[in-house]
């Protein structure tokens, strides 16, 4: 059975990864120099030097492929940049090293068991770099002739294509006729056809035909007519994740399920077959395994079963690097009645390297606010910047960053381009931060539903 494993690369090559926008869109990397020293303010990153350096070292080890099955824990108070640093790492990894980010609570879904969800996340984070030889036909189009049947249902045709040394006529079927017209291929174009997938790429227009038309677009590229054989073998490499291979082989409409995200549970037998196949490819030198990074945010939300599963999974030969983030101090391990640092059991803590993040200095806060304002296209008056910085110090950085766009709206309503300190004060009145909210709850004693239970498990941030 294992022979029939497909990598679905023809389909997957077309999927472009989505751009992330939002709270961390100003972050473009870790902002380190060549010696992994953190620059004061670079790539959207400010301060938190030690944690950034540690993250950089981890990245280096990932890139050298030396580190697999290790775990890192980022521990620190809320809004000290734990998620931001993870995003920075994701941006600095090469484009073919997988980075997966999940929130721990995503694991508790109704359609999948916890361990299946974790397995999928782990396998998403391992890339398989596959070398494949494909046969291509590359040449200059001499003539395209298309015959449509009377009903228009079937199309056939002939394609004459040449190199400087030879010329051949190919018969065209329905699919190829469509592909040619979709790419708007004309006589005189130099094209390349992937024989396995039937994919056509236009390489440019032949130089010999450059004088045929005078109404060329400015972006028309002129290329020489290829030399030698029409048919060539070419080696291509591409990377897919183990999870993608799993899904593609798990059902008939495999790769469509990848788009829908509705992958369901995947049978362990299939995974075994795929692992065997990948091992075979590795031995034959056809593929290399690229351990990527799995980031689990708010990891204290996992329960004891997940933790012990992770413990085991990290020992697997095909394990990615797992980075976890937690903002808890001593907290109860979910699913038990025991307390443990960061809400993680001691045996897992024993395996992880802990990177701590600390609260920011006012100057750093000011710079981060400035970066966010540039990102959101908001101008703050110098006074407003000062006020917002001190607000951030007395509340949290995240709260202050959230006020920026809101204050901008208020400023625009009074037809000003620059946000003033009064706009910020207004926002500060409209929206409560956590401390004031707690204060308000105390004042409202008894008026709201569900008073807190006296329990040592009460939320601690
Ligand atoms: N060192 C930093 N440089 C630039 N922006 C930062 C930095 N640290 C945090 N931020 C920004 O502050 C906000 C809160 O940080 P976040 O990483 O979400 O905190 P948490 O530690 O709770 O995950 C985010 O918008 C983040 O992008
Ligand atoms: Mg976070």
GROMACS .gro file of C-alpha atoms and ligand atoms in nm:
model
  489
    1UNK     CA    1   0.000   0.000   0.000
    2UNK     CA    2   0.274   0.239   0.094
    3UNK     CA    3   0.377   0.264  -0.267
    4UNK     CA    4   0.073   0.471  -0.354
    5UNK     CA    5   0.163   0.765  -0.132
    6UNK     CA    6   0.130   1.094  -0.315
    7UNK     CA    7   0.279   1.425  -0.215
    8UNK     CA    8   0.021   1.629  -0.401
    9UNK     CA    9   0.281   1.881  -0.496
   10UNK     CA   10   0.126   1.999  -0.818
   11UNK     CA   11  -0.180   2.116  -0.628
   12UNK     CA   12   0.002   2.250  -0.324
   13UNK     CA   13   0.246   2.461  -0.516
   14UNK     CA   14  -0.043   2.690  -0.600
   15UNK     CA   15  -0.139   2.761  -0.243
   16UNK     CA   16   0.007   3.086  -0.124
   17UNK     CA   17   0.029   3.134   0.250
   18UNK     CA   18  -0.187   3.401   0.396
   19UNK     CA   19  -0.040   3.731   0.511
   20UNK     CA   20  -0.092   3.795   0.877
   21UNK     CA   21  -0.224   4.127   0.987
   22UNK     CA   22  -0.327   4.255   1.326
   23UNK     CA   23  -0.169   4.297   1.665
   24UNK     CA   24   0.172   4.182   1.549
   25UNK     CA   25   0.180   4.311   1.193
   26UNK     CA   26   0.462   4.554   1.278
   27UNK     CA   27   0.697   4.267   1.355
   28UNK     CA   28   0.920   4.160   1.068
   29UNK     CA   29   1.180   3.952   1.246
   30UNK     CA   30   1.373   3.927   1.568
   31UNK     CA   31   1.591   4.232   1.498
   32UNK     CA   32   1.923   4.060   1.565
   33UNK     CA   33   2.256   4.133   1.401
   34UNK     CA   34   2.486   3.867   1.249
   35UNK     CA   35   2.631   3.786   1.589
   36UNK     CA   36   2.282   3.735   1.733
   37UNK     CA   37   2.307   4.049   1.941
   38UNK     CA   38   1.970   4.219   1.967
   39UNK     CA   39   1.959   4.561   1.804
   40UNK     CA   40   1.786   4.820   2.022
   41UNK     CA   41   1.508   4.886   1.773
   42UNK     CA   42   1.495   4.685   1.456
   43UNK     CA   43   1.243   4.493   1.245
   44UNK     CA   44   0.965   4.626   1.467
   45UNK     CA   45   1.121   4.478   1.779
   46UNK     CA   46   1.220   4.683   2.082
   47UNK     CA   47   1.384   4.574   2.407
   48UNK     CA   48   1.342   4.226   2.560
   49UNK     CA   49   1.700   4.165   2.451
   50UNK     CA   50   1.772   3.845   2.639
   51UNK     CA   51   1.461   3.666   2.523
   52UNK     CA   52   1.517   3.777   2.164
   53UNK     CA   53   1.872   3.653   2.170
   54UNK     CA   54   1.762   3.319   2.311
   55UNK     CA   55   1.499   3.297   2.037
   56UNK     CA   56   1.768   3.374   1.780
   57UNK     CA   57   1.989   3.093   1.906
   58UNK     CA   58   1.698   2.850   1.887
   59UNK     CA   59   1.633   2.964   1.530
   60UNK     CA   60   1.994   2.907   1.436
   61UNK     CA   61   1.976   2.553   1.566
   62UNK     CA   62   1.651   2.492   1.379
   63UNK     CA   63   1.802   2.618   1.058
   64UNK     CA   64   2.105   2.398   1.096
   65UNK     CA   65   1.869   2.106   1.149
   66UNK     CA   66   2.053   2.023   1.469
   67UNK     CA   67   1.765   2.056   1.703
   68UNK     CA   68   1.455   1.844   1.691
   69UNK     CA   69   1.224   1.726   1.959
   70UNK     CA   70   1.322   2.005   2.195
   71UNK     CA   71   1.093   2.234   2.380
   72UNK     CA   72   1.120   2.596   2.487
   73UNK     CA   73   0.891   2.773   2.731
   74UNK     CA   74   0.848   3.147   2.715
   75UNK     CA   75   0.730   3.258   3.055
   76UNK     CA   76   0.641   3.610   3.155
   77UNK     CA   77   0.363   3.849   3.254
   78UNK     CA   78   0.089   3.938   3.002
   79UNK     CA   79   0.182   4.169   2.714
   80UNK     CA   80   0.556   4.135   2.751
   81UNK     CA   81   0.602   4.015   2.394
   82UNK     CA   82   0.586   3.636   2.419
   83UNK     CA   83   0.363   3.600   2.116
   84UNK     CA   84   0.545   3.884   1.944
   85UNK     CA   85   0.879   3.704   1.972
   86UNK     CA   86   0.725   3.387   1.834
   87UNK     CA   87   0.595   3.586   1.537
   88UNK     CA   88   0.941   3.730   1.489
   89UNK     CA   89   1.085   3.382   1.480
   90UNK     CA   90   0.828   3.271   1.225
   91UNK     CA   91   0.931   3.559   1.001
   92UNK     CA   92   1.300   3.479   1.022
   93UNK     CA   93   1.268   3.110   0.938
   94UNK     CA   94   1.322   3.026   0.576
   95UNK     CA   95   1.014   3.007   0.358
   96UNK     CA   96   1.029   2.630   0.346
   97UNK     CA   97   1.066   2.569   0.718
   98UNK     CA   98   0.718   2.514   0.855
   99UNK     CA   99   0.595   2.724   1.145
  100UNK     CA  100   0.264   2.637   1.305
  101UNK     CA  101   0.092   2.844   1.567
  102UNK     CA  102  -0.194   2.718   1.777
  103UNK     CA  103  -0.368   2.835   2.090
  104UNK     CA  104  -0.378   2.557   2.347
  105UNK     CA  105  -0.756   2.574   2.373
  106UNK     CA  106  -0.790   2.488   2.004
  107UNK     CA  107  -0.697   2.136   2.100
  108UNK     CA  108  -1.029   2.086   2.275
  109UNK     CA  109  -1.250   2.057   1.971
  110UNK     CA  110  -1.557   1.842   1.939
  111UNK     CA  111  -1.472   1.687   1.605
  112UNK     CA  112  -1.135   1.551   1.705
  113UNK     CA  113  -0.972   1.397   2.007
  114UNK     CA  114  -0.714   1.606   2.190
  115UNK     CA  115  -0.429   1.381   2.091
  116UNK     CA  116  -0.534   1.383   1.725
  117UNK     CA  117  -0.542   1.762   1.726
  118UNK     CA  118  -0.194   1.771   1.878
  119UNK     CA  119  -0.064   1.511   1.636
  120UNK     CA  120  -0.192   1.716   1.344
  121UNK     CA  121  -0.029   2.028   1.482
  122UNK     CA  122   0.300   1.844   1.530
  123UNK     CA  123   0.291   1.698   1.179
  124UNK     CA  124   0.204   2.035   1.030
  125UNK     CA  125   0.535   2.154   1.172
  126UNK     CA  126   0.754   1.898   0.999
  127UNK     CA  127   0.847   1.960   0.642
  128UNK     CA  128   0.959   1.704   0.389
  129UNK     CA  129   1.182   1.853   0.124
  130UNK     CA  130   1.138   1.641  -0.182
  131UNK     CA  131   1.356   1.629  -0.488
  132UNK     CA  132   1.170   1.530  -0.798
  133UNK     CA  133   1.271   1.494  -1.157
  134UNK     CA  134   1.012   1.613  -1.396
  135UNK     CA  135   1.007   1.601  -1.769
  136UNK     CA  136   0.942   1.926  -1.940
  137UNK     CA  137   0.900   2.036  -2.298
  138UNK     CA  138   1.056   2.373  -2.362
  139UNK     CA  139   1.052   2.557  -2.691
  140UNK     CA  140   0.915   2.833  -2.910
  141UNK     CA  141   0.559   2.798  -3.034
  142UNK     CA  142   0.545   2.794  -3.412
  143UNK     CA  143   0.176   2.733  -3.458
  144UNK     CA  144  -0.131   2.646  -3.254
  145UNK     CA  145  -0.424   2.494  -3.434
  146UNK     CA  146  -0.746   2.426  -3.245
  147UNK     CA  147  -1.046   2.229  -3.376
  148UNK     CA  148  -1.371   2.264  -3.191
  149UNK     CA  149  -1.638   1.998  -3.235
  150UNK     CA  150  -1.980   2.124  -3.350
  151UNK     CA  151  -2.124   2.121  -2.999
  152UNK     CA  152  -1.812   2.282  -2.857
  153UNK     CA  153  -1.790   2.009  -2.597
  154UNK     CA  154  -1.464   1.861  -2.711
  155UNK     CA  155  -1.163   2.048  -2.831
  156UNK     CA  156  -0.863   1.897  -2.999
  157UNK     CA  157  -0.570   2.055  -3.169
  158UNK     CA  158  -0.210   2.052  -3.270
  159UNK     CA  159   0.081   2.242  -3.125
  160UNK     CA  160   0.394   2.293  -3.331
  161UNK     CA  161   0.688   2.381  -3.117
  162UNK     CA  162   1.060   2.415  -3.195
  163UNK     CA  163   1.405   2.472  -3.061
  164UNK     CA  164   1.692   2.598  -3.270
  165UNK     CA  165   1.770   2.235  -3.352
  166UNK     CA  166   1.438   2.060  -3.397
  167UNK     CA  167   1.065   2.101  -3.450
  168UNK     CA  168   0.784   1.868  -3.340
  169UNK     CA  169   0.406   1.859  -3.366
  170UNK     CA  170   0.214   1.750  -3.053
  171UNK     CA  171  -0.151   1.648  -3.040
  172UNK     CA  172  -0.353   1.846  -2.789
  173UNK     CA  173  -0.641   1.721  -2.574
  174UNK     CA  174  -0.916   1.919  -2.405
  175UNK     CA  175  -0.714   2.002  -2.098
  176UNK     CA  176  -0.413   2.127  -2.286
  177UNK     CA  177  -0.624   2.342  -2.519
  178UNK     CA  178  -0.780   2.507  -2.213
  179UNK     CA  179  -0.443   2.557  -2.049
  180UNK     CA  180  -0.301   2.718  -2.363
  181UNK     CA  181  -0.588   2.961  -2.395
  182UNK     CA  182  -0.582   3.041  -2.027
  183UNK     CA  183  -0.215   3.138  -2.051
  184UNK     CA  184  -0.294   3.325  -2.377
  185UNK     CA  185  -0.016   3.146  -2.559
  186UNK     CA  186   0.046   3.276  -2.912
  187UNK     CA  187   0.281   3.176  -3.191
  188UNK     CA  188   0.620   3.323  -3.106
  189UNK     CA  189   0.596   3.263  -2.731
  190UNK     CA  190   0.860   3.055  -2.559
  191UNK     CA  191   0.683   2.817  -2.322
  192UNK     CA  192   0.760   2.532  -2.089
  193UNK     CA  193   0.518   2.244  -2.034
  194UNK     CA  194   0.542   2.018  -1.730
  195UNK     CA  195   0.461   1.676  -1.875
  196UNK     CA  196   0.328   1.521  -1.555
  197UNK     CA  197   0.086   1.795  -1.456
  198UNK     CA  198   0.027   1.956  -1.795
  199UNK     CA  199   0.111   2.292  -1.644
  200UNK     CA  200   0.217   2.559  -1.890
  201UNK     CA  201   0.451   2.846  -1.806
  202UNK     CA  202   0.519   3.129  -2.045
  203UNK     CA  203   0.887   3.215  -2.037
  204UNK     CA  204   0.867   3.514  -2.268
  205UNK     CA  205   0.850   3.608  -2.634
  206UNK     CA  206   1.107   3.489  -2.878
  207UNK     CA  207   1.359   3.757  -2.974
  208UNK     CA  208   1.319   3.658  -3.338
  209UNK     CA  209   0.957   3.773  -3.321
  210UNK     CA  210   1.025   4.099  -3.141
  211UNK     CA  211   0.950   4.305  -3.449
  212UNK     CA  212   0.619   4.134  -3.529
  213UNK     CA  213   0.403   4.356  -3.313
  214UNK     CA  214   0.464   4.710  -3.205
  215UNK     CA  215   0.194   4.710  -2.940
  216UNK     CA  216   0.372   4.508  -2.674
  217UNK     CA  217   0.316   4.566  -2.306
  218UNK     CA  218   0.609   4.719  -2.123
  219UNK     CA  219   0.652   4.403  -1.922
  220UNK     CA  220   0.698   4.173  -2.220
  221UNK     CA  221   1.014   3.973  -2.172
  222UNK     CA  222   1.216   3.869  -2.474
  223UNK     CA  223   1.408   3.543  -2.460
  224UNK     CA  224   1.619   3.343  -2.700
  225UNK     CA  225   1.468   3.042  -2.869
  226UNK     CA  226   1.591   2.742  -2.665
  227UNK     CA  227   1.863   2.519  -2.803
  228UNK     CA  228   1.894   2.142  -2.815
  229UNK     CA  229   1.631   1.882  -2.733
  230UNK     CA  230   1.268   1.981  -2.688
  231UNK     CA  231   1.218   1.737  -2.402
  232UNK     CA  232   1.435   1.784  -2.097
  233UNK     CA  233   1.458   1.646  -1.748
  234UNK     CA  234   1.471   1.898  -1.471
  235UNK     CA  235   1.516   1.858  -1.099
  236UNK     CA  236   1.282   2.051  -0.874
  237UNK     CA  237   1.267   2.063  -0.495
  238UNK     CA  238   0.967   2.158  -0.292
  239UNK     CA  239   0.860   2.122   0.066
  240UNK     CA  240   0.534   1.987   0.198
  241UNK     CA  241   0.444   1.916   0.557
  242UNK     CA  242   0.377   1.566   0.686
  243UNK     CA  243   0.025   1.677   0.765
  244UNK     CA  244  -0.033   1.781   0.406
  245UNK     CA  245   0.084   1.440   0.288
  246UNK     CA  246  -0.147   1.278   0.545
  247UNK     CA  247  -0.451   1.470   0.429
  248UNK     CA  248  -0.387   1.427   0.060
  249UNK     CA  249  -0.365   1.054   0.101
  250UNK     CA  250  -0.647   1.016   0.349
  251UNK     CA  251  -0.937   1.065   0.116
  252UNK     CA  252  -1.026   1.090  -0.247
  253UNK     CA  253  -1.067   1.464  -0.243
  254UNK     CA  254  -0.758   1.503  -0.032
  255UNK     CA  255  -0.625   1.840  -0.113
  256UNK     CA  256  -0.965   2.009  -0.117
  257UNK     CA  257  -1.000   1.912   0.246
  258UNK     CA  258  -0.685   2.113   0.312
  259UNK     CA  259  -0.859   2.426   0.192
  260UNK     CA  260  -1.174   2.357   0.389
  261UNK     CA  261  -0.971   2.274   0.699
  262UNK     CA  262  -1.212   1.989   0.755
  263UNK     CA  263  -0.960   1.711   0.769
  264UNK     CA  264  -1.119   1.491   1.034
  265UNK     CA  265  -0.921   1.225   1.214
  266UNK     CA  266  -0.652   1.049   1.020
  267UNK     CA  267  -0.598   0.678   1.067
  268UNK     CA  268  -0.280   0.580   1.250
  269UNK     CA  269  -0.215   0.307   0.990
  270UNK     CA  270  -0.202   0.567   0.715
  271UNK     CA  271   0.045   0.775   0.917
  272UNK     CA  272   0.261   0.467   0.967
  273UNK     CA  273   0.263   0.405   0.593
  274UNK     CA  274   0.356   0.763   0.525
  275UNK     CA  275   0.635   0.757   0.782
  276UNK     CA  276   0.771   0.440   0.624
  277UNK     CA  277   0.754   0.596   0.281
  278UNK     CA  278   0.927   0.914   0.395
  279UNK     CA  279   1.199   0.704   0.557
  280UNK     CA  280   1.241   0.522   0.226
  281UNK     CA  281   1.267   0.848   0.036
  282UNK     CA  282   1.528   0.966   0.282
  283UNK     CA  283   1.734   0.654   0.230
  284UNK     CA  284   1.712   0.691  -0.146
  285UNK     CA  285   1.825   1.050  -0.112
  286UNK     CA  286   1.498   1.173  -0.261
  287UNK     CA  287   1.386   1.364   0.043
  288UNK     CA  288   1.515   1.533   0.356
  289UNK     CA  289   1.315   1.603   0.668
  290UNK     CA  290   1.298   1.964   0.781
  291UNK     CA  291   1.198   1.993   1.146
  292UNK     CA  292   1.002   2.314   1.185
  293UNK     CA  293   0.853   2.493   1.480
  294UNK     CA  294   0.525   2.438   1.662
  295UNK     CA  295   0.422   2.731   1.879
  296UNK     CA  296   0.161   2.661   2.145
  297UNK     CA  297   0.032   2.984   2.293
  298UNK     CA  298  -0.130   2.991   2.638
  299UNK     CA  299   0.004   2.644   2.699
  300UNK     CA  300  -0.132   2.627   3.055
  301UNK     CA  301  -0.473   2.563   2.895
  302UNK     CA  302  -0.362   2.213   2.794
  303UNK     CA  303  -0.454   1.937   3.039
  304UNK     CA  304  -0.251   1.661   3.196
  305UNK     CA  305  -0.332   1.413   2.917
  306UNK     CA  306  -0.203   1.653   2.654
  307UNK     CA  307   0.111   1.718   2.855
  308UNK     CA  308   0.195   1.351   2.886
  309UNK     CA  309   0.120   1.304   2.517
  310UNK     CA  310   0.359   1.588   2.434
  311UNK     CA  311   0.624   1.438   2.658
  312UNK     CA  312   0.609   1.122   2.455
  313UNK     CA  313   0.576   1.295   2.118
  314UNK     CA  314   0.893   1.495   2.175
  315UNK     CA  315   1.086   1.170   2.180
  316UNK     CA  316   0.961   1.071   1.838
  317UNK     CA  317   1.218   1.072   1.562
  318UNK     CA  318   0.998   1.299   1.355
  319UNK     CA  319   0.942   1.572   1.611
  320UNK     CA  320   0.949   1.947   1.555
  321UNK     CA  321   1.074   2.206   1.798
  322UNK     CA  322   0.796   2.299   2.033
  323UNK     CA  323   0.779   2.650   2.172
  324UNK     CA  324   0.526   2.717   2.442
  325UNK     CA  325   0.416   3.039   2.605
  326UNK     CA  326   0.255   3.083   2.943
  327UNK     CA  327   0.172   3.383   3.157
  328UNK     CA  328   0.094   3.181   3.470
  329UNK     CA  329   0.298   3.163   3.786
  330UNK     CA  330   0.223   2.879   4.023
  331UNK     CA  331  -0.097   2.742   3.879
  332UNK     CA  332  -0.306   2.431   3.887
  333UNK     CA  333  -0.228   2.179   3.614
  334UNK     CA  334  -0.550   2.138   3.423
  335UNK     CA  335  -0.712   1.802   3.488
  336UNK     CA  336  -0.538   1.750   3.824
  337UNK     CA  337  -0.556   1.908   4.166
  338UNK     CA  338  -0.185   1.985   4.181
  339UNK     CA  339  -0.011   2.314   4.142
  340UNK     CA  340   0.306   2.349   3.944
  341UNK     CA  341   0.516   2.637   3.804
  342UNK     CA  342   0.357   2.790   3.489
  343UNK     CA  343   0.080   2.528   3.510
  344UNK     CA  344   0.306   2.266   3.350
  345UNK     CA  345   0.383   1.929   3.510
  346UNK     CA  346   0.734   1.882   3.646
  347UNK     CA  347   0.833   1.608   3.401
  348UNK     CA  348   0.759   1.832   3.103
  349UNK     CA  349   0.924   2.132   3.270
  350UNK     CA  350   1.231   1.918   3.310
  351UNK     CA  351   1.260   1.890   2.931
  352UNK     CA  352   1.211   2.252   2.842
  353UNK     CA  353   1.451   2.542   2.826
  354UNK     CA  354   1.281   2.837   2.990
  355UNK     CA  355   1.310   3.185   2.842
  356UNK     CA  356   1.162   3.458   3.055
  357UNK     CA  357   1.025   3.790   2.941
  358UNK     CA  358   1.005   4.090   3.170
  359UNK     CA  359   0.806   4.411   3.186
  360UNK     CA  360   0.925   4.696   2.961
  361UNK     CA  361   1.101   5.018   3.056
  362UNK     CA  362   0.916   5.342   2.978
  363UNK     CA  363   1.157   5.428   2.691
  364UNK     CA  364   1.092   5.089   2.533
  365UNK     CA  365   0.719   5.133   2.571
  366UNK     CA  366   0.744   5.471   2.403
  367UNK     CA  367   0.928   5.321   2.107
  368UNK     CA  368   0.680   5.036   2.070
  369UNK     CA  369   0.392   5.285   2.075
  370UNK     CA  370   0.570   5.487   1.809
  371UNK     CA  371   0.616   5.178   1.590
  372UNK     CA  372   0.249   5.086   1.626
  373UNK     CA  373   0.144   5.442   1.534
  374UNK     CA  374   0.350   5.422   1.216
  375UNK     CA  375   0.200   5.083   1.142
  376UNK     CA  376  -0.156   5.209   1.188
  377UNK     CA  377  -0.083   5.540   1.017
  378UNK     CA  378  -0.172   5.743   1.323
  379UNK     CA  379   0.006   6.061   1.431
  380UNK     CA  380   0.038   6.135   1.802
  381UNK     CA  381   0.130   6.476   1.937
  382UNK     CA  382   0.443   6.464   2.160
  383UNK     CA  383   0.226   6.524   2.466
  384UNK     CA  384  -0.011   6.245   2.369
  385UNK     CA  385   0.283   6.008   2.328
  386UNK     CA  386   0.390   6.090   2.682
  387UNK     CA  387   0.042   6.039   2.820
  388UNK     CA  388  -0.001   5.710   2.639
  389UNK     CA  389   0.337   5.588   2.764
  390UNK     CA  390   0.242   5.657   3.122
  391UNK     CA  391  -0.097   5.494   3.065
  392UNK     CA  392   0.086   5.183   2.941
  393UNK     CA  393   0.301   5.183   3.253
  394UNK     CA  394   0.000   5.196   3.483
  395UNK     CA  395  -0.213   4.951   3.281
  396UNK     CA  396  -0.058   4.717   3.026
  397UNK     CA  397   0.120   4.770   2.698
  398UNK     CA  398  -0.156   4.591   2.511
  399UNK     CA  399  -0.424   4.816   2.656
  400UNK     CA  400  -0.229   5.124   2.551
  401UNK     CA  401  -0.175   4.990   2.199
  402UNK     CA  402  -0.546   4.927   2.167
  403UNK     CA  403  -0.624   5.288   2.250
  404UNK     CA  404  -0.430   5.414   1.947
  405UNK     CA  405  -0.684   5.337   1.679
  406UNK     CA  406  -0.973   5.436   1.901
  407UNK     CA  407  -0.817   5.775   1.984
  408UNK     CA  408  -0.752   5.823   1.615
  409UNK     CA  409  -1.124   5.784   1.545
  410UNK     CA  410  -1.207   6.046   1.804
  411UNK     CA  411  -0.947   6.283   1.662
  412UNK     CA  412  -1.081   6.236   1.311
  413UNK     CA  413  -1.429   6.316   1.430
  414UNK     CA  414  -1.311   6.658   1.536
  415UNK     CA  415  -1.137   6.682   1.196
  416UNK     CA  416  -0.784   6.672   1.336
  417UNK     CA  417  -0.499   6.472   1.180
  418UNK     CA  418  -0.298   6.453   1.498
  419UNK     CA  419  -0.416   6.267   1.807
  420UNK     CA  420  -0.405   6.489   2.114
  421UNK     CA  421  -0.383   6.397   2.478
  422UNK     CA  422  -0.749   6.481   2.528
  423UNK     CA  423  -0.850   6.224   2.266
  424UNK     CA  424  -0.656   5.967   2.464
  425UNK     CA  425  -0.813   6.077   2.793
  426UNK     CA  426  -1.154   6.031   2.637
  427UNK     CA  427  -1.067   5.679   2.527
  428UNK     CA  428  -0.933   5.608   2.869
  429UNK     CA  429  -1.275   5.704   3.008
  430UNK     CA  430  -1.468   5.496   2.756
  431UNK     CA  431  -1.272   5.177   2.796
  432UNK     CA  432  -1.170   5.023   3.122
  433UNK     CA  433  -0.850   4.834   3.169
  434UNK     CA  434  -0.829   4.530   3.387
  435UNK     CA  435  -0.745   4.711   3.713
  436UNK     CA  436  -1.029   4.959   3.687
  437UNK     CA  437  -1.263   4.683   3.583
  438UNK     CA  438  -1.182   4.490   3.899
  439UNK     CA  439  -1.236   4.807   4.100
  440UNK     CA  440  -1.571   4.860   3.932
  441UNK     CA  441  -1.677   4.503   4.004
  442UNK     CA  442  -1.601   4.559   4.371
  443UNK     CA  443  -1.822   4.866   4.371
  444UNK     CA  444  -2.100   4.670   4.203
  445UNK     CA  445  -2.095   4.396   4.467
  446UNK     CA  446  -2.397   4.175   4.434
  447UNK     CA  447  -2.546   4.342   4.126
  448UNK     CA  448  -2.387   4.112   3.874
  449UNK     CA  449  -2.459   3.747   3.820
  450UNK     CA  450  -2.233   3.470   3.946
  451UNK     CA  451  -2.016   3.593   4.225
  452UNK     CA  452  -1.671   3.443   4.231
  453UNK     CA  453  -1.630   3.111   4.406
  454UNK     CA  454  -1.379   3.094   4.687
  455UNK     CA  455  -1.134   2.865   4.521
  456UNK     CA  456  -0.761   2.866   4.493
  457UNK     CA  457  -0.811   2.805   4.125
  458UNK     CA  458  -0.927   3.161   4.064
  459UNK     CA  459  -0.780   3.317   3.751
  460UNK     CA  460  -0.444   3.471   3.806
  461UNK     CA  461  -0.285   3.661   3.527
  462LIG     N1  462   0.956   4.381   2.206
  462LIG     C1  463   0.852   4.425   2.136
  462LIG     N2  464   0.869   4.503   2.029
  462LIG     C2  465   0.763   4.547   1.958
  462LIG     N3  466   0.635   4.519   1.988
  462LIG     C3  467   0.610   4.444   2.096
  462LIG     C4  468   0.717   4.391   2.174
  462LIG     N4  469   0.664   4.319   2.274
  462LIG     C5  470   0.531   4.324   2.259
  462LIG     N5  471   0.497   4.398   2.153
  462LIG     C6  472   0.359   4.424   2.109
  462LIG     O1  473   0.280   4.442   2.225
  462LIG     C7  474   0.156   4.372   2.216
  462LIG     C8  475   0.143   4.270   2.326
  462LIG     O2  476   0.246   4.172   2.317
  462LIG     P1  477   0.219   4.013   2.310
  462LIG     O3  478   0.335   3.952   2.241
  462LIG     O4  479   0.086   3.986   2.251
  462LIG     O5  480   0.221   3.977   2.465
  462LIG     P2  481   0.209   3.835   2.536
  462LIG     O6  482   0.338   3.822   2.612
  462LIG     O7  483   0.093   3.845   2.628
  462LIG     O8  484   0.192   3.730   2.430
  462LIG     C9  485   0.153   4.311   2.078
  462LIG     O9  486   0.083   4.397   1.991
  462LIG    C10  487   0.299   4.300   2.042
  462LIG    O10  488   0.315   4.300   1.903
  463LIG    MG1  489   0.028   3.608   2.390
   0.00000   0.00000   0.00000
